[in-house]
Coordinates of C-alpha atoms in Angstrom, one line a residue:
X8 CA 0.0 0.0 0.0
X9 CA 1.4 3.4 -0.9
X10 CA 2.2 6.0 1.8
X11 CA -0.7 8.2 0.7
X12 CA -3.1 5.3 0.9
X13 CA -1.7 4.3 4.3
X14 CA -2.4 7.8 5.6
X15 CA -5.9 7.6 4.0
X16 CA -6.6 4.4 5.8
X17 CA -5.4 5.8 9.2
X18 CA -7.5 8.9 8.7
X19 CA -10.6 6.6 8.4
X20 CA -9.6 4.7 11.5
X21 CA -9.1 7.9 13.4
X22 CA -12.6 9.1 12.4
X23 CA -14.2 5.9 13.5
X24 CA -12.2 5.7 16.7
X25 CA -13.0 9.3 17.7
X26 CA -16.7 8.5 17.2
X27 CA -16.9 6.8 20.6
X28 CA -16.1 10.2 22.3
X29 CA -18.2 12.2 19.9
X30 CA -21.2 9.9 20.7
X31 CA -20.6 10.6 24.4
X32 CA -20.9 14.3 23.7
X33 CA -24.2 13.8 21.8
X34 CA -25.5 11.6 24.6
X35 CA -24.8 14.4 27.1
X36 CA -27.6 16.4 25.4
X37 CA -30.0 14.0 23.8
X38 CA -31.5 10.6 24.8
X39 CA -29.7 7.7 23.1
X40 CA -32.5 6.4 20.9
X41 CA -33.3 10.0 19.8
X42 CA -29.6 10.5 19.0
X43 CA -29.7 7.6 16.6
X44 CA -33.0 8.9 15.1
X45 CA -31.4 12.2 14.4
X46 CA -28.3 10.6 13.0
X47 CA -30.1 8.3 10.6
X48 CA -32.5 11.1 9.5
X49 CA -29.5 13.1 8.4
X50 CA -27.8 10.1 6.7
X51 CA -31.0 9.3 4.8
X52 CA -31.4 12.8 3.6
X53 CA -27.8 13.0 2.4
X54 CA -27.5 9.6 0.7
X55 CA -30.9 8.4 -0.6
X56 CA -31.3 11.1 -3.4
X57 CA -28.0 9.9 -4.9
X58 CA -28.1 6.1 -4.5
X59 CA -30.7 3.5 -5.4
X60 CA -30.9 -0.2 -4.7
X61 CA -32.6 -3.0 -6.7
X62 CA -36.2 -3.6 -5.6
X63 CA -35.5 -7.2 -4.8
X64 CA -32.9 -6.0 -2.2
X65 CA -35.1 -3.7 -0.3
X66 CA -36.8 -6.3 1.9
X67 CA -33.4 -7.6 2.9
X68 CA -32.3 -4.1 3.8
X69 CA -35.5 -3.6 5.7
X70 CA -34.8 -6.7 7.8
X71 CA -31.2 -5.4 8.3
X72 CA -32.7 -2.1 9.6
X73 CA -34.6 -4.0 12.3
X74 CA -31.4 -5.7 13.6
X75 CA -29.4 -2.5 13.5
X76 CA -32.1 0.1 14.1
X77 CA -34.2 -1.6 16.7
X78 CA -31.6 -3.9 18.4
X79 CA -27.9 -3.1 17.8
X80 CA -27.8 0.7 18.0
X81 CA -30.3 1.1 20.8
X82 CA -28.3 -1.3 23.0
X83 CA -24.9 0.2 21.9
X84 CA -25.8 3.8 22.6
X85 CA -27.7 3.1 25.8
X86 CA -24.7 1.1 27.0
X87 CA -22.3 3.9 25.9
X88 CA -24.3 6.3 27.9
X89 CA -23.2 4.6 31.1
X90 CA -19.6 3.6 30.4
X91 CA -16.4 5.5 29.3
X92 CA -15.5 5.7 25.6
X93 CA -12.2 3.9 26.0
X94 CA -13.7 0.8 27.6
X95 CA -16.6 0.8 25.1
X96 CA -14.3 1.0 22.0
X97 CA -12.5 -2.2 23.2
X98 CA -15.6 -4.1 24.3
X99 CA -17.2 -3.4 20.9
X100 CA -14.5 -5.5 19.3
X101 CA -16.4 -8.6 20.6
X102 CA -18.4 -8.3 17.4
X103 CA -15.6 -10.0 15.6
X104 CA -15.4 -13.3 17.5
X105 CA -19.2 -13.4 17.7
X106 CA -19.3 -13.0 13.9
X107 CA -16.8 -15.7 13.4
X108 CA -18.9 -18.1 15.4
X109 CA -22.0 -17.2 13.4
X110 CA -20.2 -17.6 10.1
X111 CA -19.3 -21.1 11.2
X112 CA -22.9 -21.9 12.0
X113 CA -24.6 -20.2 9.0
X114 CA -22.0 -20.6 6.3
X115 CA -20.3 -23.8 7.6
X116 CA -17.0 -22.0 7.7
X117 CA -14.3 -24.1 9.5
X118 CA -13.1 -22.3 12.6
X119 CA -9.6 -23.9 12.9
X120 CA -7.5 -24.0 16.0
X121 CA -5.8 -20.6 15.3
X122 CA -9.1 -18.7 15.0
X123 CA -10.3 -20.6 18.1
X124 CA -7.4 -19.3 20.0
X125 CA -8.1 -15.8 18.7
X126 CA -11.7 -16.0 19.8
X127 CA -10.7 -17.3 23.2
X128 CA -8.1 -14.4 23.6
X129 CA -10.7 -11.8 22.5
X130 CA -13.3 -13.0 25.0
X131 CA -10.7 -13.3 27.7
X132 CA -9.7 -9.7 27.1
X133 CA -13.3 -8.6 27.5
X134 CA -13.6 -10.6 30.7
X135 CA -10.5 -8.9 32.1
X136 CA -12.0 -5.5 31.3
X137 CA -15.3 -6.6 32.8
X138 CA -13.6 -7.7 36.0
X139 CA -12.2 -4.2 36.7
X140 CA -13.4 -3.0 40.1
X141 CA -14.0 0.6 38.8
X142 CA -16.7 -0.5 36.5
X143 CA -19.0 -1.4 39.4
X144 CA -22.4 -0.1 38.5
X145 CA -21.4 0.2 34.8
X146 CA -21.3 -3.6 34.4
X147 CA -24.8 -3.5 33.0
X148 CA -23.7 -0.9 30.4
X149 CA -20.8 -3.2 29.4
X150 CA -23.2 -6.1 29.0
X151 CA -25.4 -4.0 26.7
X152 CA -22.4 -3.2 24.5
X153 CA -21.6 -6.9 24.3
X154 CA -25.2 -7.7 23.4
X155 CA -25.1 -5.0 20.8
X156 CA -21.9 -6.6 19.4
X157 CA -23.6 -9.9 19.0
X158 CA -26.5 -8.1 17.3
X159 CA -24.1 -6.6 14.8
X160 CA -22.6 -10.1 14.2
X161 CA -26.1 -11.2 13.2
X162 CA -26.3 -8.1 11.0
X163 CA -23.0 -9.0 9.3
X164 CA -24.6 -12.3 8.2
X165 CA -27.5 -10.4 6.8
X166 CA -25.2 -8.0 5.0
X167 CA -23.5 -11.0 3.3
X168 CA -26.9 -12.4 2.3
X169 CA -27.9 -9.1 0.7
X170 CA -25.2 -9.6 -1.8
X171 CA -23.4 -7.1 -4.0
X172 CA -24.9 -3.6 -3.4
X173 CA -23.3 -0.2 -3.2
X174 CA -22.3 0.4 0.4
X175 CA -23.6 3.9 0.5
X176 CA -27.0 2.7 -0.8
X177 CA -27.2 0.1 2.0
X178 CA -26.3 2.7 4.6
X179 CA -28.8 5.3 3.2
X180 CA -31.8 3.0 2.8
X181 CA -31.1 1.2 6.0
X182 CA -31.2 4.6 7.7
X183 CA -34.5 5.4 6.1
X184 CA -36.1 2.1 7.3
X185 CA -34.6 2.5 10.8
X186 CA -35.7 6.1 11.4
X187 CA -39.4 5.3 12.3
X188 CA -38.3 2.4 14.4
X189 CA -35.9 4.5 16.5
X190 CA -38.4 7.4 16.8
X191 CA -41.1 5.0 17.9
X192 CA -38.9 3.4 20.5
X193 CA -37.6 6.8 21.7
X194 CA -41.2 8.1 22.2
X195 CA -42.1 4.8 24.0
X196 CA -39.1 4.4 26.2
X197 CA -37.5 7.8 26.6
X198 CA -38.7 11.3 27.6
X199 CA -37.4 14.8 27.4
X200 CA -36.9 14.9 23.6
X201 CA -38.4 18.3 23.1
X202 CA -36.6 19.7 26.1
X203 CA -33.3 18.3 24.7
X204 CA -34.0 20.0 21.4
X205 CA -34.8 23.3 23.1
X206 CA -31.7 23.2 25.3
X207 CA -29.2 21.7 22.8
X208 CA -25.9 23.4 22.0
X209 CA -23.7 23.5 19.0
X210 CA -21.6 20.7 20.6
X211 CA -24.6 18.3 20.5
X212 CA -25.6 19.2 16.9
X213 CA -22.0 19.1 15.8
X214 CA -21.7 15.6 17.3
X215 CA -24.8 14.4 15.3
X216 CA -23.3 15.9 12.1
X217 CA -20.0 14.2 12.8
X218 CA -21.7 10.8 13.3
X219 CA -23.7 11.2 10.1
X220 CA -21.2 12.9 7.8
X221 CA -17.7 12.1 9.0
X222 CA -18.4 8.5 10.2
X223 CA -20.8 7.4 7.5
X224 CA -20.1 9.4 4.4
X225 CA -16.6 10.8 4.5
X226 CA -15.0 7.7 6.2
X227 CA -16.7 5.2 3.9
X228 CA -16.0 7.4 0.9
X229 CA -12.3 7.1 1.8
X230 CA -12.5 3.4 2.8
X231 CA -14.4 1.9 -0.1
X232 CA -11.8 2.8 -2.8
X233 CA -9.1 1.1 -0.7
X234 CA -11.2 -2.0 -0.4
X235 CA -11.5 -2.1 -4.1
X236 CA -7.8 -1.4 -4.8
X237 CA -6.1 -3.7 -2.2
X238 CA -6.6 -7.2 -0.9
X239 CA -8.4 -8.0 2.4
X240 CA -5.1 -8.9 4.1
X241 CA -3.8 -5.5 3.2
X242 CA -6.8 -3.4 4.4
X243 CA -8.3 -5.3 7.3
X244 CA -5.3 -5.0 9.7
X245 CA -5.8 -1.2 9.8
X246 CA -9.2 -1.8 11.5
X247 CA -7.3 -3.0 14.6
X248 CA -6.3 0.6 15.2
X249 CA -9.9 1.8 15.7
X250 CA -9.9 0.8 19.4
X251 CA -6.5 2.3 19.7
X252 CA -7.8 5.7 18.5
X253 CA -10.9 5.1 20.6
X254 CA -8.9 4.6 23.8
X255 CA -6.5 7.4 23.0
X256 CA -9.3 9.9 22.3
X257 CA -11.2 8.8 25.4
X258 CA -8.1 9.4 27.6
X259 CA -7.1 12.7 25.9
X260 CA -10.5 14.3 25.4
X261 CA -12.6 12.9 28.3
X262 CA -10.0 11.9 30.9
X263 CA -10.9 8.2 30.7
X264 CA -8.6 6.2 33.0
X265 CA -5.9 4.0 31.5
X266 CA -5.8 1.1 34.1
X267 CA -3.8 -2.1 34.1
X268 CA -7.0 -4.1 33.5
X269 CA -7.9 -2.0 30.5
X270 CA -4.3 -2.4 29.1
X271 CA -4.1 -6.1 29.5
X272 CA -7.7 -6.7 28.4
X273 CA -7.2 -4.4 25.5
X274 CA -4.1 -6.2 24.3
X275 CA -5.8 -9.6 24.6
X276 CA -8.9 -8.4 22.8
X277 CA -7.0 -6.7 19.9
X278 CA -4.6 -9.6 19.6
X279 CA -7.4 -12.1 19.4
X280 CA -9.3 -10.0 16.9
X281 CA -6.0 -9.7 14.8
X282 CA -5.9 -13.5 14.6
X283 CA -9.5 -13.8 13.6
X284 CA -9.3 -11.0 11.0
X285 CA -6.1 -12.5 9.5
X286 CA -7.7 -16.0 9.1
X287 CA -11.4 -15.1 9.2
X288 CA -14.2 -15.6 6.6
X289 CA -15.6 -12.8 4.5
X290 CA -18.5 -12.3 7.0
X291 CA -15.9 -11.4 9.7
X292 CA -14.1 -9.0 7.4
X293 CA -17.4 -7.2 6.8
X294 CA -18.1 -7.1 10.5
X295 CA -15.0 -5.2 11.5
X296 CA -15.8 -2.3 9.3
X297 CA -18.6 -1.3 11.7
X298 CA -17.6 2.1 13.3
X299 CA -20.7 2.2 15.6

């Protein structure tokens, strides 16, 4: 990979890693489900006018929107509300071993002993992080993030079953289908949406714009050309830097503590994910492109 494309890949990873902190800023002003409704509304407005999908793919994307819009993102952002960005960025990597297990079940992919060791290491890392005393009352939030990671593993299988469709089109139409689900869930389970809108600041709105524009449109706009130009083994390792950027931004911008448990657990998790990504099936390679 050329030096320019290496920098391009790292910029994408930085955008995705920083998203954990930006999401925390948005959650400080808006309820979590309402945050996702606003984000997807903006994504749909910016993408759908320019990208279409075949009619026979729409129902599969609608089903994908249920997994992501009604299950994954609500659990992920509700969990993120109660835990620091650094821990969340590492725990979210559990989606990779979960996805590898599902790929073995659904696509009959052989796990192999190396990938088995990678999955064991990744889960062990999450267990080390979960055992940290400081989490205390935040353990429920961590479990929500792990559940959201499993939901995204299910979504990765759905993405593979959708087949070859422009990535922007999938993001845009999935956002359109997810919007009413998220708004309905927000009105049913949350309160204070109008007060949040009335009292919101530029930081809250800038965070929403960042999640929609920088994370979904700019980052993928830079990432997709690299996926088309280079092999999976050349591009996927860069995704291992997303939690590194997530932990670093959490520590620098929000003062998240860097403890020994987080360091050991993080190394185990990232190391395990590295083995899985290196030897994993296509479904796994799709999974680790999720920036949250």
